[in-house]
Coordinates of C-alpha atoms and ligand atoms in Angstrom, one line a residue:
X229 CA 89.9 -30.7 113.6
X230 CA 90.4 -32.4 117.0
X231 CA 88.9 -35.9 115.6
X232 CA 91.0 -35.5 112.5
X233 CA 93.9 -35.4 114.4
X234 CA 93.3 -39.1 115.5
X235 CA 95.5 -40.2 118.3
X236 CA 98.0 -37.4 118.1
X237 CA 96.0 -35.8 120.7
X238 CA 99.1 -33.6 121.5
X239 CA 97.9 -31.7 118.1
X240 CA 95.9 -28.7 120.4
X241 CA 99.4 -28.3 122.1
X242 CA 102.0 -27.1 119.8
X243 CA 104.8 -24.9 121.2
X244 CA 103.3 -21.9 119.2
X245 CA 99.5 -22.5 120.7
X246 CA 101.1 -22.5 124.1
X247 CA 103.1 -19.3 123.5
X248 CA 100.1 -17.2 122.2
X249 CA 97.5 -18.7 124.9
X250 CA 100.7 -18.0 128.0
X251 CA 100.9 -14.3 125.7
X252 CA 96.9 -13.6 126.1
X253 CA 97.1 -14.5 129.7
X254 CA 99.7 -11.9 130.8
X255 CA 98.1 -9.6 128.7
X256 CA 95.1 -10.4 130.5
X257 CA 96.8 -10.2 133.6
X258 CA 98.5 -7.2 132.7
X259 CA 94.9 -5.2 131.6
X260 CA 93.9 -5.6 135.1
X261 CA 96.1 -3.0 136.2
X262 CA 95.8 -0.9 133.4
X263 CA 92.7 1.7 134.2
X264 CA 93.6 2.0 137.9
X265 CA 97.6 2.6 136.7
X266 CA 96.7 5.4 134.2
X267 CA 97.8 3.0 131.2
X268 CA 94.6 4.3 129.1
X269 CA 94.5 6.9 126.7
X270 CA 91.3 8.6 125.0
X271 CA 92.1 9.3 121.2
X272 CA 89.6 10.9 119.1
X273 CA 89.2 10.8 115.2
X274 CA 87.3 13.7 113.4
X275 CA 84.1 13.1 111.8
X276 CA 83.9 15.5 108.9
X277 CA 80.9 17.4 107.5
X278 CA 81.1 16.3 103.7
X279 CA 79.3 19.0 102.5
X280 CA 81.2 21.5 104.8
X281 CA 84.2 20.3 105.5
X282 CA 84.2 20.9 109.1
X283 CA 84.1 18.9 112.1
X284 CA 81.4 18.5 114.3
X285 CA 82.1 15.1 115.8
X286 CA 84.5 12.6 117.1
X287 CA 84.5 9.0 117.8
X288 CA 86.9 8.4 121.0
X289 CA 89.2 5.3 120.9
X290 CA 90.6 3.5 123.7
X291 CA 94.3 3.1 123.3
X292 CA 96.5 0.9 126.0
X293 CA 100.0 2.3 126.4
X294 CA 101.6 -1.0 128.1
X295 CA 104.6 0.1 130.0
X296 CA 106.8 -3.1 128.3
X297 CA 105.2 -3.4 125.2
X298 CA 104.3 0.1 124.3
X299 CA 100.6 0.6 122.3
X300 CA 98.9 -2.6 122.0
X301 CA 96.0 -2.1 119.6
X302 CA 92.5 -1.9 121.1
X303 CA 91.8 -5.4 118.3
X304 CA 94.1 -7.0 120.4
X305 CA 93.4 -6.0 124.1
X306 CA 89.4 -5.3 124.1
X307 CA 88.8 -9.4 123.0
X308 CA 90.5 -10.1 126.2
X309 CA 88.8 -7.1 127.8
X310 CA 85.6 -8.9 127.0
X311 CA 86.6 -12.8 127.9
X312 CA 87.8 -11.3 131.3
X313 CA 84.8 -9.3 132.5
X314 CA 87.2 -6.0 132.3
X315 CA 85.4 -4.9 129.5
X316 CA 83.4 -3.5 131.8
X317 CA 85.0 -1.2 133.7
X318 CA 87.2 0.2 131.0
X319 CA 83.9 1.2 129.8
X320 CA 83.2 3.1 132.1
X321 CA 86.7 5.2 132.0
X322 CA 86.2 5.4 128.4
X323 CA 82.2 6.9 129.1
X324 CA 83.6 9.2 131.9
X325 CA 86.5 10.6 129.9
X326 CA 84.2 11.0 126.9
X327 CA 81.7 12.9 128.7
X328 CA 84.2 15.0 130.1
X329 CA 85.4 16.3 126.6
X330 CA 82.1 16.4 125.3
X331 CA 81.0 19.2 127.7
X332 CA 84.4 21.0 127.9
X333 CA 84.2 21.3 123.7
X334 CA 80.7 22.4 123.8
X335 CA 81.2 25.0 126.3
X336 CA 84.2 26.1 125.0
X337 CA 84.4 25.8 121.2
X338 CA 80.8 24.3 119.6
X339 CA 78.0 23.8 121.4
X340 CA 76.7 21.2 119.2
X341 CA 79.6 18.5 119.6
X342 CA 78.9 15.3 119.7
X343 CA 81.3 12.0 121.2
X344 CA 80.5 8.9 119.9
X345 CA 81.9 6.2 122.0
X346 CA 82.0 2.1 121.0
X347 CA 80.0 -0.4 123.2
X348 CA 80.7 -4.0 122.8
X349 CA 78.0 -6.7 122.8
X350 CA 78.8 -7.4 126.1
X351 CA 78.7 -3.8 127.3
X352 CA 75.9 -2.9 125.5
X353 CA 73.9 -5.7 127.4
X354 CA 75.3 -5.9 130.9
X355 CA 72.7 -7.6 133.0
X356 CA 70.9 -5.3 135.7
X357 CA 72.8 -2.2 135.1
X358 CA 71.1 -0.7 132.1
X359 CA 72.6 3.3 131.5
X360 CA 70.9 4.7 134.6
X361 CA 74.8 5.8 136.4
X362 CA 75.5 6.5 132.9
X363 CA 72.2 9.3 132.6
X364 CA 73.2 10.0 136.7
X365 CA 76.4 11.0 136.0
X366 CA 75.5 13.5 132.8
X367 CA 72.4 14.8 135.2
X368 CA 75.8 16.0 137.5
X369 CA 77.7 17.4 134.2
X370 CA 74.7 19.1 133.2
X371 CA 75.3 17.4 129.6
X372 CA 72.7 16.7 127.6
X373 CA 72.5 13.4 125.8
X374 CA 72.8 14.9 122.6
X375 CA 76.5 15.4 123.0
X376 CA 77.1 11.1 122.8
X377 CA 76.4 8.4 120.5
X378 CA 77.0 5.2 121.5
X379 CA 78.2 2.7 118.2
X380 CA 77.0 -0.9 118.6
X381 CA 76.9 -3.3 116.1
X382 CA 74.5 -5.2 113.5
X383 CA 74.9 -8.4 115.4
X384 CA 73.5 -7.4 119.1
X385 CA 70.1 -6.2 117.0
X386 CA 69.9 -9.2 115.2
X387 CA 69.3 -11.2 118.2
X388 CA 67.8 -8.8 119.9
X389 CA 66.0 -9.6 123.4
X390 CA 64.0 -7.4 125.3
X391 CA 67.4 -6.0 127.4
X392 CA 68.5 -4.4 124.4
X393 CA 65.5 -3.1 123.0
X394 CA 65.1 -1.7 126.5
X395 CA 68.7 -0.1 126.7
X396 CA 68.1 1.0 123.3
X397 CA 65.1 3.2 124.6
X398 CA 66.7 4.0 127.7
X399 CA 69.5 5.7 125.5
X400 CA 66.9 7.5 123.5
X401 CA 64.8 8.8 126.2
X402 CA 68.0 10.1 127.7
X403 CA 68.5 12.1 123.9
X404 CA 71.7 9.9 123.3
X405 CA 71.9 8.4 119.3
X406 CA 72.4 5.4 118.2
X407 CA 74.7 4.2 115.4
X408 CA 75.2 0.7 113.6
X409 CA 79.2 0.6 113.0
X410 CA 80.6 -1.6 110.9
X411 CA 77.6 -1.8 108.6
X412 CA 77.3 -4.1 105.9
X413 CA 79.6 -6.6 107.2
X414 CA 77.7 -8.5 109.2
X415 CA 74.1 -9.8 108.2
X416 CA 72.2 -9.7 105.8
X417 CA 68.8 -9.1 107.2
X418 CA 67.5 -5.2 107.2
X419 CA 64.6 -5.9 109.0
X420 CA 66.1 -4.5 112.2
X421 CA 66.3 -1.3 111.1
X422 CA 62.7 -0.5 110.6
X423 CA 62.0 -1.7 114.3
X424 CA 64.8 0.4 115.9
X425 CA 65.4 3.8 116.2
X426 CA 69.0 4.3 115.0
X427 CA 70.2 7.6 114.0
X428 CA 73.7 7.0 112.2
X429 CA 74.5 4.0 109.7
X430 CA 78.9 3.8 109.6
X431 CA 79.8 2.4 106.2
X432 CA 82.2 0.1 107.3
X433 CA 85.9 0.8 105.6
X434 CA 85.8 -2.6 103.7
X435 CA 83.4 -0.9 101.1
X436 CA 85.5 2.8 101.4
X437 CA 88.5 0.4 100.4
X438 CA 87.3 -0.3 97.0
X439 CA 85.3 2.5 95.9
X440 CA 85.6 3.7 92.2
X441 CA 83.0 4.9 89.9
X442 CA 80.9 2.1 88.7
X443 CA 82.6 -0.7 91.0
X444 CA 80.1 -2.3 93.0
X445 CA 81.3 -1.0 96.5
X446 CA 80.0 2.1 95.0
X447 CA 76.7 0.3 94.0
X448 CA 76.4 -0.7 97.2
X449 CA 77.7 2.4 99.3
X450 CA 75.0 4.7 97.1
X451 CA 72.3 2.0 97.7
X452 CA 72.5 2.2 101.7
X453 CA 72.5 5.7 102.2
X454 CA 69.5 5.4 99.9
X455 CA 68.1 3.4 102.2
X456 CA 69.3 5.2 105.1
X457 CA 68.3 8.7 103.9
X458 CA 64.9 7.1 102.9
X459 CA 64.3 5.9 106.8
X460 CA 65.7 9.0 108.0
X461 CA 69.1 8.0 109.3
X462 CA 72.4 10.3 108.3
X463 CA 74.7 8.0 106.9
X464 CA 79.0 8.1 108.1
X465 CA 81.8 6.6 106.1
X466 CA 84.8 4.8 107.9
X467 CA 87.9 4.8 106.4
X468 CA 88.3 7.2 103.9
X469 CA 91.6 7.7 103.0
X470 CA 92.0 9.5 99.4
X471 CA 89.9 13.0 98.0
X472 CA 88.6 10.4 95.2
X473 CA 87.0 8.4 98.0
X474 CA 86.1 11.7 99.7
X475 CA 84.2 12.8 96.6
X476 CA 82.7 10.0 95.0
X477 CA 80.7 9.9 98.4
X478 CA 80.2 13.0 98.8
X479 CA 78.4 13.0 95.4
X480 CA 76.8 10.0 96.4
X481 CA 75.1 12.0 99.2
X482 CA 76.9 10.6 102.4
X483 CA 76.6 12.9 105.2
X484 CA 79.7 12.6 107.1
X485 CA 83.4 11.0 106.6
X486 CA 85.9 9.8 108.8
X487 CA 89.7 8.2 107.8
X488 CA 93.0 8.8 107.5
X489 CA 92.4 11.8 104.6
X490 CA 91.1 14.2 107.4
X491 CA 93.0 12.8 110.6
X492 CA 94.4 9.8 112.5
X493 CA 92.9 9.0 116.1
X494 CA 95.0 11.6 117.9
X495 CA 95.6 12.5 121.7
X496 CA 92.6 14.6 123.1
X497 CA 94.8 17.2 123.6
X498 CA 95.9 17.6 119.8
X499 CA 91.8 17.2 119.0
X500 CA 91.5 19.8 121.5
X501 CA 93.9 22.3 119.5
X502 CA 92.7 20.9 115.9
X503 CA 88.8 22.2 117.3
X504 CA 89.8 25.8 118.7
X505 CA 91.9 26.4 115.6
X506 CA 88.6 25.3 113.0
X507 CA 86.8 27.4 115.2
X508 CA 89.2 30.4 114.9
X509 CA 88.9 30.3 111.4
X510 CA 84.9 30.8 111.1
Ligands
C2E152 P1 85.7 0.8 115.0 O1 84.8 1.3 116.0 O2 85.1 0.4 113.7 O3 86.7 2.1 114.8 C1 87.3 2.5 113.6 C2 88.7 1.9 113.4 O4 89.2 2.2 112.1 C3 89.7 2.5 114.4 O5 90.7 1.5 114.8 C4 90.4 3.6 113.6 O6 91.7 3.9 114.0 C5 90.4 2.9 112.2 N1 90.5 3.9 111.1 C6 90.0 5.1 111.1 N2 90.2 5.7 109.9 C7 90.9 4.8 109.1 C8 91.3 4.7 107.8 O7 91.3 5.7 107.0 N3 91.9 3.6 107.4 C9 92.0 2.5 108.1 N4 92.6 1.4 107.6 N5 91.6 2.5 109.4 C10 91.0 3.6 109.9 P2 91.1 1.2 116.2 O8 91.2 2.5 117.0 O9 92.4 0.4 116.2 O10 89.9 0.4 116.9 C11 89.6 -0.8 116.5 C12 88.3 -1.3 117.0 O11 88.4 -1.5 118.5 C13 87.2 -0.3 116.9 O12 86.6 -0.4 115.6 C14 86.2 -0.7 117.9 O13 85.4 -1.8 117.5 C15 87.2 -1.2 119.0 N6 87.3 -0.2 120.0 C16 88.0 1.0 120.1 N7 87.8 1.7 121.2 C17 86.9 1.0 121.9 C18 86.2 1.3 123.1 O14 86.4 2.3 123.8 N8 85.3 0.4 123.6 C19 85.0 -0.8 122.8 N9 84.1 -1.6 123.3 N10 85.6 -1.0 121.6 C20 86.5 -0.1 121.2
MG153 MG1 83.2 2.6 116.1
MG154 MG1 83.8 0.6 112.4

């Protein structure tokens, strides 16, 4: 695009460029101060039982309440998080608050629960670090691994170096699962899945979207947990949103849902009440 401008070299620096590059910095800027000022909130989603109906996990989300701006979405602030190094020690926040819930719900209401928390590429393969203050500080809790999954995605296995097959086993000697999130939107190749262990596919929400009997989001949705089910992964759908969508996978085999239907990401507090009152009802 640059040679095609020619000599109107001035064409990278439109007014509206400027403002959105100026808008990113101060974000940016403005991020920094956000774990140490208290500016990050926890929210977790239910992940439903199909079968069942009831709740047994939860995937915590980071949410940024900026004191000027009010939320800014996590698909907005963790690409800067990432370009900025900051990724890195929101993280951590995220890892320590998650862990924290994790073993106050399974002392208190299910002893099974499980957290899954999001790692991006750049997380996920932090030089040096690997997950051993991760393992130290669940050693303190007294948590299991069992009560976290950590969702990475399709792309960090398909160039896979020998850090993240390492972390990967790292993670499982620890008893912490794995799960692909976002599936089916990135590559094509499957390979990966036969030379990792992962323990939940995520059905991204771009096939949920579309599901009908016969369309071919359904062809699609039934042929990978198939697949999954045949290499012993449990299969979770993103983004359901209506009972027809519920039930089509449901019928379809898919262990566990997550969407708008059952809940919105909500404040761990509300989760908190949400799990004793399911469990009340038992
Ligand atoms: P994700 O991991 O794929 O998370 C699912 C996203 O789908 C969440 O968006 C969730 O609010 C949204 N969602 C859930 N149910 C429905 C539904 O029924 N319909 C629709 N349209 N959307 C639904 P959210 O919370 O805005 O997060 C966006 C992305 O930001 C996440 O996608 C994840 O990639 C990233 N993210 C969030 N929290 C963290 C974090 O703590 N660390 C890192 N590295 N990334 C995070
Ligand atoms: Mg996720
Ligand atoms: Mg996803």
């Amino acid at each position: 695009a640059a040679k095609n401008a020619g000599r109107n070299r001035y064409a990278y620096f439109t007014p509206a460029l400027q403002v959105a590059a100026l808008n990113r910095m101060r974000l940016t800027n403005d991020l920094r101060g956000a774990v140490k000022g208290q500016q990050l909130a926890l929210y977790f989603q239910p992940i439903v039982h199909l079968a069942t109906g009831r709740i047994h996990k939860a995937e915590a989300l980071v949410r940024w309440q900026h004191p000027l701006r009010g939320m800014v979405s996590p698909c907005e602030f963790i690409p800067l998080a990432e370009a900025s190094g900051l990724i890195l020690e929101i993280g951590q926040w995220v890892f320590h608050e998650a862990a924290g819930w994790a073993q106050r719900w399974r002392a208190e209401v299910d002893q099974a629960f499980q957290i899954s928390i999001n790692q991006s590429p750049l997380e996920f393969q932090r030089e040096g670090v690997g997950y051993d203050d991760w393992l130290r500080h669940l050693r303190t809790l007294g948590l299991p691994g069992q009560a976290l999954v950590v969702e990475i995605t399709e792309g960090l296995l398909l160039d896979a170096n020998t850090t993240v097959s390492d972390k990967l086993l790292q993670l499982r000697d620890a008893g912490i699962q794995v799960a692909l999130d976002d599936f089916g939107t990135g590559y094509s190749s499957l390979s990966y899945l036969k030379k990792f262990d992962i323990d939940y596919l995520k059905i991204d929400k771009s096939f949920t979207r579309n599901l009908a009997p016969s369309s071919s989001d359904m062809a699609l949705s039934e042929a990978i947990i198939v697949m999954a089910h045949k290499l012993g992964l449990k299969v979770i759908a993103e983004g359901v949103e209506t009972p027809e969508q519920r039930d089509l996978l449901a019928h379809a085999g898919c262990d566990y849902g997550q969407g708008y239907l059952f809940a919105k990401p909500m404040p761990a507090t509300d989760f908190d009440a949400l799990l004793r009152a399911q469990a009340d009802q038992s």
